[in-house]
Short mmCIF file of C-alpha atoms and ligand atoms in Angstrom, two decimals:
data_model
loop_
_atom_site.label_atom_id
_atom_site.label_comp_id
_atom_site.label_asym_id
_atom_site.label_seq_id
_atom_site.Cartn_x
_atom_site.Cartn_y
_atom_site.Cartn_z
CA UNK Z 29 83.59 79.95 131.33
CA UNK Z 30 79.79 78.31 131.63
CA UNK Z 31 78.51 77.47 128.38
CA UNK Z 32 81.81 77.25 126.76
CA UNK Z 33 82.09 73.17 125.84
CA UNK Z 34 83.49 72.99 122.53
CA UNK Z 35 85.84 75.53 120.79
CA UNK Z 36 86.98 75.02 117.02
CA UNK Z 37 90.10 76.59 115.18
CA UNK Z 38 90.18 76.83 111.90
CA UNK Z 39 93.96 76.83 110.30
CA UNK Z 40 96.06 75.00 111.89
CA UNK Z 41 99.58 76.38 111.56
CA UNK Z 42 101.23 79.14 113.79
CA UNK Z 43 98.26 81.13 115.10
CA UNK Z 44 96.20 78.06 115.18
CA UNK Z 45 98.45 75.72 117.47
CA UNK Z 46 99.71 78.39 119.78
CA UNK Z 47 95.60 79.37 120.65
CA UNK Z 48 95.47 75.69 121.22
CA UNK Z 49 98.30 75.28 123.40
CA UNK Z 50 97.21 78.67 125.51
CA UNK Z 51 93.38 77.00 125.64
CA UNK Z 52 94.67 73.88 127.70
CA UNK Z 53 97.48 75.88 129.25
CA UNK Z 54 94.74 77.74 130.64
CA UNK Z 55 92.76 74.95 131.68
CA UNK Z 56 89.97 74.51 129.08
CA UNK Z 57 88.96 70.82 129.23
CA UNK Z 58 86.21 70.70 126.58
CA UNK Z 59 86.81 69.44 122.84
CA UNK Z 60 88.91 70.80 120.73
CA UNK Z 61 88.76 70.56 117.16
CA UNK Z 62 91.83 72.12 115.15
CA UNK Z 63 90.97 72.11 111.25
CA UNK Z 64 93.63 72.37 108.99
CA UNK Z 65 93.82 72.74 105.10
CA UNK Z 66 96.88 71.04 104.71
CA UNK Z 67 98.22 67.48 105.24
CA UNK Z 68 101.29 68.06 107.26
CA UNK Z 69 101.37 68.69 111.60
CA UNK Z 70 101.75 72.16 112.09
CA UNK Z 71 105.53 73.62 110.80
CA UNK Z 72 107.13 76.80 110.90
CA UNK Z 73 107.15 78.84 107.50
CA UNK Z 74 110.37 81.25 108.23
CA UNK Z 75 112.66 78.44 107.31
CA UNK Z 76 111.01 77.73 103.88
CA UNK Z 77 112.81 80.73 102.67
CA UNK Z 78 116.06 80.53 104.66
CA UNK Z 79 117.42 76.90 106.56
CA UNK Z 80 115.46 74.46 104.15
CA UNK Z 81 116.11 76.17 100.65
CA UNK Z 82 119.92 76.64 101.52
CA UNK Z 83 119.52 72.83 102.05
CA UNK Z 84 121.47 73.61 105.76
CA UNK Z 85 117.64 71.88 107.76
CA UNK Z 86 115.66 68.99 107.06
CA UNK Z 87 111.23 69.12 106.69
CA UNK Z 88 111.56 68.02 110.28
CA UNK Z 89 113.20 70.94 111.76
CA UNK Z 90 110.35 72.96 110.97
CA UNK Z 91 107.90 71.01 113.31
CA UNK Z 92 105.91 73.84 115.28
CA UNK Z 93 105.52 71.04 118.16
CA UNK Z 94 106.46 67.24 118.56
CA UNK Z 95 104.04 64.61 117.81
CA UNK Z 96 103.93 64.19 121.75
CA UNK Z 97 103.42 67.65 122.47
CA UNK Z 98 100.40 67.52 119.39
CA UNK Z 99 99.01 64.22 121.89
CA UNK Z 100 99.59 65.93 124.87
CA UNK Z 101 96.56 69.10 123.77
CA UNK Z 102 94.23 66.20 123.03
CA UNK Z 103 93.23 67.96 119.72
CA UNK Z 104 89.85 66.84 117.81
CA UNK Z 105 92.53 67.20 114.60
CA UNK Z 106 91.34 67.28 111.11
CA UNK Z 107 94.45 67.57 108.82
CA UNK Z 108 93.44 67.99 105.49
CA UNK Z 109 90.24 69.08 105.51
CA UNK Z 110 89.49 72.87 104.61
CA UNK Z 111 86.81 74.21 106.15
CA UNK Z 112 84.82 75.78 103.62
CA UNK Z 113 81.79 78.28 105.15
CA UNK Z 114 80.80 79.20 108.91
CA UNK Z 115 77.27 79.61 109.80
CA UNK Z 116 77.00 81.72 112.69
CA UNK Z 117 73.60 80.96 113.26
CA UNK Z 118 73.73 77.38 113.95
CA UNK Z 119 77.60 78.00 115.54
CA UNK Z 120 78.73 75.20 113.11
CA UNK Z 121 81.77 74.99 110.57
CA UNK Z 122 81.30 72.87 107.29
CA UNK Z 123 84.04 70.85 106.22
CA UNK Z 124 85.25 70.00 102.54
CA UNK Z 125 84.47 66.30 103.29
CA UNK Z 126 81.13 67.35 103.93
CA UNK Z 127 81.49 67.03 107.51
CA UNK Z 128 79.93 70.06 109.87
CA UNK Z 129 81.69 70.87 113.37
CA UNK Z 130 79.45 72.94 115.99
CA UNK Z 131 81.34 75.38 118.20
CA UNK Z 132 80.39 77.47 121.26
CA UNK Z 133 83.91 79.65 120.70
CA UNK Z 134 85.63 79.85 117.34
CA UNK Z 135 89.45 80.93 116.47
CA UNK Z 136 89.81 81.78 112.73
CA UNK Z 137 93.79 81.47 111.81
CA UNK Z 138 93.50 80.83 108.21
CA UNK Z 139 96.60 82.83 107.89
CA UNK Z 140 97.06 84.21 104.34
CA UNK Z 141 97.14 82.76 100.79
CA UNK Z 142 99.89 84.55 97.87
CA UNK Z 143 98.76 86.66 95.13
CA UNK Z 144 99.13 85.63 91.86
CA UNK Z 145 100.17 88.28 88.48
CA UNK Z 146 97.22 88.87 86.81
CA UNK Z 147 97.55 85.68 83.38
CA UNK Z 148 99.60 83.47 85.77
CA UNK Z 149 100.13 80.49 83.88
CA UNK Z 150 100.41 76.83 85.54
CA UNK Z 151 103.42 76.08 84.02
CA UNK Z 152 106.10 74.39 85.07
CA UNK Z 153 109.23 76.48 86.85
CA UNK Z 154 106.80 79.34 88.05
CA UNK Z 155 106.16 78.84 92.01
CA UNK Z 156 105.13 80.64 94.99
CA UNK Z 157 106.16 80.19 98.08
CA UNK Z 158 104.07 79.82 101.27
CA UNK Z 159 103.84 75.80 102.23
CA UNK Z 160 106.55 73.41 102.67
CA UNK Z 161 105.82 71.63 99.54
CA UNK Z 162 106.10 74.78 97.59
CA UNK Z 163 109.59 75.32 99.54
CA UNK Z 164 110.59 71.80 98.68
CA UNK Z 165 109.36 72.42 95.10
CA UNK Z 166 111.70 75.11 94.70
CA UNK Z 167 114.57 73.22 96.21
CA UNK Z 168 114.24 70.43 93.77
CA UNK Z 169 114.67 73.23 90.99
CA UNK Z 170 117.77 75.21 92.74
CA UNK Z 171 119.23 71.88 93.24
CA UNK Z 172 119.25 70.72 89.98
CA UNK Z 173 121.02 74.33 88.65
CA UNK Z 174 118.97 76.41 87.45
CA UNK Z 175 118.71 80.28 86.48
CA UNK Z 176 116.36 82.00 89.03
CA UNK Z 177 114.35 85.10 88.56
CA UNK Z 178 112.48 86.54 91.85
CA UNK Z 179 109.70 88.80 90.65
CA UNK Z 180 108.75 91.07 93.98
CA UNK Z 181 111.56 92.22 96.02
CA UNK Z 182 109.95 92.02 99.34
CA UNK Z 183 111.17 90.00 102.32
CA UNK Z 184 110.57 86.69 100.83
CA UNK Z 185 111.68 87.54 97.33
CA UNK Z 186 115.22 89.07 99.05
CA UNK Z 187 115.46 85.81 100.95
CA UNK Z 188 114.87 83.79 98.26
CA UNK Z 189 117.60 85.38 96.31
CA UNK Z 190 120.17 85.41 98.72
CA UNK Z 191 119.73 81.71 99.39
CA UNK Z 192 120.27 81.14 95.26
CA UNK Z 193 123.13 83.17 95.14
CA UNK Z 194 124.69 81.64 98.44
CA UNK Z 195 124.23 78.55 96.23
CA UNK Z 196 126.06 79.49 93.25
CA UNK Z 197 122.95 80.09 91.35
CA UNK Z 198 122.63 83.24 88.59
CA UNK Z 199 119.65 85.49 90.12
CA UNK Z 200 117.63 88.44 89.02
CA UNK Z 201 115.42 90.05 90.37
CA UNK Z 202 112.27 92.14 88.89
CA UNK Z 203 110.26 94.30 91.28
CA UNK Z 204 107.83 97.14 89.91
CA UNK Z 205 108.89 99.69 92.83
CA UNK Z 206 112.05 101.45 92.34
CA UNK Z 207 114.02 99.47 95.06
CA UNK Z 208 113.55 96.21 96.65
CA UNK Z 209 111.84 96.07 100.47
CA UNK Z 210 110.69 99.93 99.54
CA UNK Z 211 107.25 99.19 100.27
CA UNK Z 212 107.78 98.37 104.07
CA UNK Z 213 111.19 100.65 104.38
CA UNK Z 214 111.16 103.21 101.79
CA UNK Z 215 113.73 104.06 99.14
CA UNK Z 216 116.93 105.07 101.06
CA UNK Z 217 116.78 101.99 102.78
CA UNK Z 218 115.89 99.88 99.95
CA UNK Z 219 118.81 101.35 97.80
CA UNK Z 220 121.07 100.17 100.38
CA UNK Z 221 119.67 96.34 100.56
CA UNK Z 222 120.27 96.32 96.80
CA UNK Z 223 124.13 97.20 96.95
CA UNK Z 224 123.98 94.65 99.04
CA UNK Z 225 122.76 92.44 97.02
CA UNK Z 226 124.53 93.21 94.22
CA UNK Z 227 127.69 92.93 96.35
CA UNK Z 228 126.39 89.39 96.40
CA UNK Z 229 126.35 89.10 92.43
CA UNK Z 230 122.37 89.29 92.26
CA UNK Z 231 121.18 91.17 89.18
CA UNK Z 232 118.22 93.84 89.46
CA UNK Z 233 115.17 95.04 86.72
CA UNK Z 234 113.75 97.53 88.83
CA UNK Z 235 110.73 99.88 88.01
CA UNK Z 236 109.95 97.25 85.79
CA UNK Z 237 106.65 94.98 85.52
CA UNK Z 238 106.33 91.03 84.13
CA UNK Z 239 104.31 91.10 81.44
CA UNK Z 240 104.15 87.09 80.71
CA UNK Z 241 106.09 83.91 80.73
CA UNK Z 242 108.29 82.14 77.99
CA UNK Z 243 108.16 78.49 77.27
CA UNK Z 244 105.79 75.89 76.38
CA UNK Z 245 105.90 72.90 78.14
CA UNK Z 246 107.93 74.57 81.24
CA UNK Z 247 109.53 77.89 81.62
CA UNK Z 248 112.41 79.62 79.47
CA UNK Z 249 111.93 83.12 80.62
CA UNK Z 250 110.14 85.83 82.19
CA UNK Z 251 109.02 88.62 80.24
CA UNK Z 252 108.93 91.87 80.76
CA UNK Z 253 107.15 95.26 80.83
CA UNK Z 254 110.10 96.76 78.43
CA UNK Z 255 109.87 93.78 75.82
CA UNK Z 256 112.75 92.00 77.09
CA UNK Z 257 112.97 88.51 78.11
CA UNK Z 258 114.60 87.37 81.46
CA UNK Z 259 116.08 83.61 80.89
CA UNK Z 260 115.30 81.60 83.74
CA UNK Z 261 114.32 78.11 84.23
CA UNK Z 262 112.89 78.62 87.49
CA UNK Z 263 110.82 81.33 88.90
CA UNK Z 264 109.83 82.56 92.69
CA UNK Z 265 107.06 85.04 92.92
CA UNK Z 266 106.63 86.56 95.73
CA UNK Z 267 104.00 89.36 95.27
CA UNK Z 268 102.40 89.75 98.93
CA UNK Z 269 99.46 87.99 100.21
CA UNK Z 270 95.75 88.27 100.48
CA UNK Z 271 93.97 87.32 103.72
CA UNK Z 272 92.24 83.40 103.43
CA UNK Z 273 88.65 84.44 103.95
CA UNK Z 274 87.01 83.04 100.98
CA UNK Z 275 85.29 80.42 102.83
CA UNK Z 276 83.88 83.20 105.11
CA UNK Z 277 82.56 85.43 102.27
CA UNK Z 278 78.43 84.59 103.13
CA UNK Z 279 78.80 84.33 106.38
CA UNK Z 280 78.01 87.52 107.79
CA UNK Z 281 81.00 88.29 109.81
CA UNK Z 282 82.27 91.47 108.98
CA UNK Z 283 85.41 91.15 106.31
CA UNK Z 284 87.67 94.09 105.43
CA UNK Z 285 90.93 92.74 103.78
CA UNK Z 286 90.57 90.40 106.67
CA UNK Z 287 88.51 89.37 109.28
CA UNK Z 288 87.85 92.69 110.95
CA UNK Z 289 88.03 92.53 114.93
CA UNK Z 290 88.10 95.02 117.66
CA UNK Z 291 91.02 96.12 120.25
CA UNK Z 292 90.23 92.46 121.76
CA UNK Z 293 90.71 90.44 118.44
CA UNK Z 294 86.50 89.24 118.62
CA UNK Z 295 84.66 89.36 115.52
CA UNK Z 296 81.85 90.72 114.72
CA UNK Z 297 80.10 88.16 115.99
CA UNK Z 298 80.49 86.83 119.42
CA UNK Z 299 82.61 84.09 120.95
CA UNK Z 300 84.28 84.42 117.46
CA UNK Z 301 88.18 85.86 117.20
CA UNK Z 302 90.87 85.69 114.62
CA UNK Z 303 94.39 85.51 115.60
CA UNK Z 304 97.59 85.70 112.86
CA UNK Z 305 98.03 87.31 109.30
CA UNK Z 306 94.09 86.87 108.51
CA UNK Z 307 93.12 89.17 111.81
CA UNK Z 308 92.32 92.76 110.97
CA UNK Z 309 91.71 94.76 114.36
CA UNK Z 310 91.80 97.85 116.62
CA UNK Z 311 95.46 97.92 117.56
CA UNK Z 312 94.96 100.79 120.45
CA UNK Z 313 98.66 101.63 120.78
CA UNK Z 314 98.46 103.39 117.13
CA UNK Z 315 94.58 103.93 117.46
CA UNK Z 316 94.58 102.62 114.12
CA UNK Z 317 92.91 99.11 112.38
CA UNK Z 318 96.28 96.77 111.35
CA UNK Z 319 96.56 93.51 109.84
CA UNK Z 320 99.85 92.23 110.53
CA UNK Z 321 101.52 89.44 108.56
CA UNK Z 322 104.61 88.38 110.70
CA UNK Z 323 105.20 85.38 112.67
CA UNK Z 324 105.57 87.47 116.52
CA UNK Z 325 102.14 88.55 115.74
CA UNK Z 326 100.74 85.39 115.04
CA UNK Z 327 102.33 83.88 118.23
CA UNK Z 328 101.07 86.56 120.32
CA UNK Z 329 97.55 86.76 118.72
CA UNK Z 330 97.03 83.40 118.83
CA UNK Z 331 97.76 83.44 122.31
CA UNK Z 332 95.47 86.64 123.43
CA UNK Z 333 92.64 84.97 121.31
CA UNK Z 334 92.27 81.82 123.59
CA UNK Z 335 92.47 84.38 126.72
CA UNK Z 336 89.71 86.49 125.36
CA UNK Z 337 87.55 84.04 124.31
CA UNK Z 338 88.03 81.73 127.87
CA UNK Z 339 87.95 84.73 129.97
CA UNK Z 340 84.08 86.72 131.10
CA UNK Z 341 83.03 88.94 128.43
CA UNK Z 342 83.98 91.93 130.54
CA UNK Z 343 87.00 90.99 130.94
CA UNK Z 344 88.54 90.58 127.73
CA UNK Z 345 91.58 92.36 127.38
CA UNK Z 346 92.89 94.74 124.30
CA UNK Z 347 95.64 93.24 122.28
CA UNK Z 348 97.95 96.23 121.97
CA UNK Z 349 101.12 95.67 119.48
CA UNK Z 350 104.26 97.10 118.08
CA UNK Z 351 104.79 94.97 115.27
CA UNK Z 352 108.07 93.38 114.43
CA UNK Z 353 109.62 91.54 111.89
CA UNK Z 354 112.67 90.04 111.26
CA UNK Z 355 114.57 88.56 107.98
CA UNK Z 356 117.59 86.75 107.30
CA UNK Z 357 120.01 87.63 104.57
CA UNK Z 358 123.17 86.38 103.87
CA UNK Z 359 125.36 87.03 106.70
CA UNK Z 360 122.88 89.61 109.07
CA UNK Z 361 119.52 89.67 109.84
CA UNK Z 362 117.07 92.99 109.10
CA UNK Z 363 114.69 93.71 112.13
CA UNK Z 364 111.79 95.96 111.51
CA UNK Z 365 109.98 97.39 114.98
CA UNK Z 366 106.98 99.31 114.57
CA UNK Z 367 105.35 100.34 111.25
CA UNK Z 368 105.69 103.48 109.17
CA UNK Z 369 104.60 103.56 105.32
CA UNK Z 370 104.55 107.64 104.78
CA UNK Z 371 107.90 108.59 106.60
CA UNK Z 372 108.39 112.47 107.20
CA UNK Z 373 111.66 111.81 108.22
CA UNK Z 374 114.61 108.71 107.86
CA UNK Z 375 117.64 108.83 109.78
CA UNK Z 376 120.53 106.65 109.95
CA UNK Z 377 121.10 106.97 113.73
CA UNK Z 378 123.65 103.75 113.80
CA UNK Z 379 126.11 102.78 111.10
CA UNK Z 380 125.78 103.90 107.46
CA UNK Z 381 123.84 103.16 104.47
CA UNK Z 382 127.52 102.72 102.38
CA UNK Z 383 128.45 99.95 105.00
CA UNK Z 384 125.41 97.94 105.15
CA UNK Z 385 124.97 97.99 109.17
CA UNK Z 386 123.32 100.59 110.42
CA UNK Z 387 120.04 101.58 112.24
CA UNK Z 388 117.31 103.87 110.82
CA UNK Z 389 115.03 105.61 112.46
CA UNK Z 390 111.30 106.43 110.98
CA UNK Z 391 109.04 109.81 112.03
CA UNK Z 392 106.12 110.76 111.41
CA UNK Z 393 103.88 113.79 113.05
CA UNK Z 394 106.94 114.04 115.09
CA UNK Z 395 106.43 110.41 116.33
CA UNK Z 396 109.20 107.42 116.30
CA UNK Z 397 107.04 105.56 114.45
CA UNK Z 398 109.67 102.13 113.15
CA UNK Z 399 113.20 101.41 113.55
CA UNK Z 400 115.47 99.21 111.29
CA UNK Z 401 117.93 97.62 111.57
CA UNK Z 402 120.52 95.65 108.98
CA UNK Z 403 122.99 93.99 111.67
CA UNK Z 404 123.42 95.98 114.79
CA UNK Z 405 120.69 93.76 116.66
CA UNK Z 406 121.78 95.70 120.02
CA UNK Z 407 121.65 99.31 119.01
CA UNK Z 408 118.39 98.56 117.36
CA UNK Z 409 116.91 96.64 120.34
CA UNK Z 410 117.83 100.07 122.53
CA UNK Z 411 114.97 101.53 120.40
CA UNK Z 412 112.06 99.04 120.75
CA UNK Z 413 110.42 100.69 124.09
CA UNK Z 414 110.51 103.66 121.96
CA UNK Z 415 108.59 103.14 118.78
CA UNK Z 416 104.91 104.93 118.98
CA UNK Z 417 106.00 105.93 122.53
CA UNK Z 418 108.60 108.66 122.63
CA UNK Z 419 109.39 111.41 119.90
CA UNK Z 420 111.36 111.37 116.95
CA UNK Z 421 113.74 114.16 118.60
CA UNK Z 422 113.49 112.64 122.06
CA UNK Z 423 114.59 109.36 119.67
CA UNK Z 424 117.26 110.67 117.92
CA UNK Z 425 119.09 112.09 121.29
CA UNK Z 426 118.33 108.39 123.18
CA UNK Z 427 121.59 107.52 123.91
CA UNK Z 428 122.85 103.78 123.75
CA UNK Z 429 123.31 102.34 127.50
CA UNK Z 430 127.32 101.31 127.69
CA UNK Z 431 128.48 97.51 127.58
C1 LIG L 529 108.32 81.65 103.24
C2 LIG L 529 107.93 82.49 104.42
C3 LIG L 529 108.91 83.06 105.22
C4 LIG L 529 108.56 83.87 106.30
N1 LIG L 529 109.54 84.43 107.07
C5 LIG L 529 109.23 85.22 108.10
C6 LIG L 529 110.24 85.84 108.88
O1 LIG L 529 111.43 85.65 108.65
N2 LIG L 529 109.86 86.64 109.92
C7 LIG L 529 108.54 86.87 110.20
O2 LIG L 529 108.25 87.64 111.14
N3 LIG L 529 107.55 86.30 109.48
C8 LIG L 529 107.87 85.48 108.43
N4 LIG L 529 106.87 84.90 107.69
C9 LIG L 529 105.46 85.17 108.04
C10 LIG L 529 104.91 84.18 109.07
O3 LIG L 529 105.30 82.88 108.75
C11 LIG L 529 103.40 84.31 109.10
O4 LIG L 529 103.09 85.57 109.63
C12 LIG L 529 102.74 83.22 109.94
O5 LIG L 529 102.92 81.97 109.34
C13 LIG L 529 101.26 83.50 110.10
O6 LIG L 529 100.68 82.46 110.82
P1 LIG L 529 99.12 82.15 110.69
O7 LIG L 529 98.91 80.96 111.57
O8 LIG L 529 98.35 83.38 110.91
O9 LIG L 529 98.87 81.79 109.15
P2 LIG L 529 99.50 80.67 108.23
O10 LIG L 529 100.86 80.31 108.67
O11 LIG L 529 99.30 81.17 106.83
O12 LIG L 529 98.57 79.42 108.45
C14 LIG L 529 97.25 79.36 108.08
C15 LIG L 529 96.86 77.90 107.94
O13 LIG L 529 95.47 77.81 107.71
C16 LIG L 529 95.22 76.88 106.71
N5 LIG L 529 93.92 77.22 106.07
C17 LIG L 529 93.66 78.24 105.21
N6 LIG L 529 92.38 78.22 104.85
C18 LIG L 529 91.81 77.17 105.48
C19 LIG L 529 90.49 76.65 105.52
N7 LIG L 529 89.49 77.21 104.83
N8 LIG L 529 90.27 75.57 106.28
C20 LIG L 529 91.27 74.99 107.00
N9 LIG L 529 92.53 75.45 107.00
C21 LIG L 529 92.79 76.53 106.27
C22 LIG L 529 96.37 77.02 105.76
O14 LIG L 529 96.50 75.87 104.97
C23 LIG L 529 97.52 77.24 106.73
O15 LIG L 529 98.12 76.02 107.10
C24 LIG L 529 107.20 84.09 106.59
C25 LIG L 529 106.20 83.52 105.78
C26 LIG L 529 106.55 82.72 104.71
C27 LIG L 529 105.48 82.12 103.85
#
């Protein structure tokens, strides 16, 4: 592309490598700066709550690439530095060390950052979980025995759980939704992931809020909404996330819970894109804005980022997506394709609800809009050319092909 010498991405984790890999992949021979918050070489974060808290991997099975295949891209890298404002009219990005970077093309993949209860105290026994050294952190405190609450029941918070209880620890979770995962797969759906966590010996407080911590000098227990205390010597939250824009806030670029883009993940501003769990854009196959916060999407983002921004401005290509997300429990894994969060209809096409394997189907305006599945990785994979594509009835009669 003329005029395109030096291209800077800013995060350097899933989104962020995999734009940089497609960049030279693609043939772009001009510098490269990759800007990264944290210390480490870019790693993988769906371990953290599975393979390294169970103790089964070590850190360095969660390398994203080898240190030859990091030499090989020929990277401008600077680990440890946030980059901390963009100004869009001098094309440069400042640096925490007060360093600036200028840029013809820019990637943002500053990925997302957890939420915190409102009164969160630094104390310690209360984590999060989103970086290695917070996974490590909370390994420490599972290994030396300790009584674990999870407060949010979402994918993370289930993981985490399962992982304690798989290692003999006492569990309980708190979530302020009726059942855990709800949010993402409704109620009859959730109800069933908590028998089977209970099956596994974890205890719930659902419909119930934390109201503070107990303890001093580290934590005793987690209070809650009801008055009662929760003893624990270690907790997880795992609330959601918020998009990392902060350092974008004066920038100009237009921010909507996220860096909003359009179908072809630019910015507002040109030769800009975001790729990964801070990109809000146009996703044309549901005609709808989406911010997506699941590792496929990064990976793929990341990649049609570097296309768009290397390839002629007319030619930049719409990023259309089904999402999909996957999480291991225990014994199975739960695969999410497609996106529904107002359901008309939930069927179990597969399985049943009692048995804990099964495949549900999601509709809305008549529309397969998700499928779910808890095991049954086949049946549910016989649905994934269907979601936003065919109808709910013409899904519900799709018949499996035979082994
Ligand atoms: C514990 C855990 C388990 C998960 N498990 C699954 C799973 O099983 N399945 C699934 O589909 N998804 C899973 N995910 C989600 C998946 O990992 C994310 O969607 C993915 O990491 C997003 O990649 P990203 O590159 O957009 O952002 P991130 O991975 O968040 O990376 C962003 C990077 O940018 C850096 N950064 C932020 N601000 C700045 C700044 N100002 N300057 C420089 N650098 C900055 C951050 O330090 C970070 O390294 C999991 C996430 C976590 C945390």
């Amino acid at each position: 592309v003329p005029g395109l010498e030096s291209v800077v991405i800013v995060g350097a984790s899933l989104a962020g490598l995999r734009a940089a890999e497609a960049l030279r992949r693609a043939g772009f021979a001009g510098t490269l700066t990759l800007v990264g918050a944290e210390h480490h070489l870019p790693y993988d974060r769906p371990p953290l709550s599975k393979q390294l808290l169970l103790g089964t991997w070590e850190v360095e099975r969660t390398a994203l690439s080898s240190q030859e295949g990091i030499d090989k891209l020929a990277l401008d890298l600077q680990l440890g530095i946030a980059a901390t404002k963009l100004d869009v009219r001098r094309r440069e990005v400042h640096l925490a060390d007060g360093g600036r970077v200028g840029f013809d093309g820019l990637i943002i993949a500053t990925g997302a950052t957890p939420r915190r209860l409102p009164g969160q105290p630094d104390l310690p026994g209360v984590h999060m979980l989103r970086t290695l050294d917070d996974s490590l952190a909370v390994r420490a405190a599972f290994d030396a025995g300790a009584r674990v609450a999870v407060i949010g029941a979402g994918f993370i918070g289930c993981e985490v759980a399962a992982c304690a209880r798989q290692r003999g620890l006492d569990v309980t979770v708190i979530e302020v939704l009726s059942q855990p995962l709800e949010r993402t797969l409704g109620f009859q759906v959730g109800a069933a992931a908590a028998g089977i966590h209970r099956g596994h010996g974890v205890e719930f407080r659902l419909g119930t809020s934390v109201v503070g911590f107990e303890g001093r000098d580290r934590l005793e227990g987690v209070r809650l909404g009801d008055g009662s205390v929760v003893p624990a010597d270690v907790a997880v939250i795992g609330i959601g996330v918020a998009p990392e824009t902060g350092w974008l806030q004066d920038s100009g670029l237009m921010l909507r819970d996220g860096v909003v883009c359009n179908a072809a993940l630019e910015s507002s501003v040109e030769d800009i894109f975001a790729a990964g769990d801070v990109c809000r854009w146009e996703n044309p196959l549901f005609g709808a804005e989406m911010r997506v916060e699941h590792w496929t999407n990064a990976v793929q983002q990341g990649m049609a980022a570097a296309r768009n921004l290397l390839a002629p401005r007319d030619e930049r290509r719409p990023f259309p997506s089904v999402p999909y997300v996957w999480s291991d429990q225990y014994d199975f894994t739960i695969m999410a394709i497609g996106h529904c969060s107002a359901p008309d209809v939930v069927e179990i096409k597969h399985g049943s609800l009692e048995s804990g394997r099964f495949v549900a189907l999601y509709g809305r305006n008549g529309r397969l809009e998700m499928a779910v599945g808890f095991g049954m990785p086949a049946e549910l994979n016989a649905y994934r050319g269907l979601v936003v594509r065919a109808s709910f009835a013409d899904a519900l009669d799709h018949e499996l092909p035979e082994d």
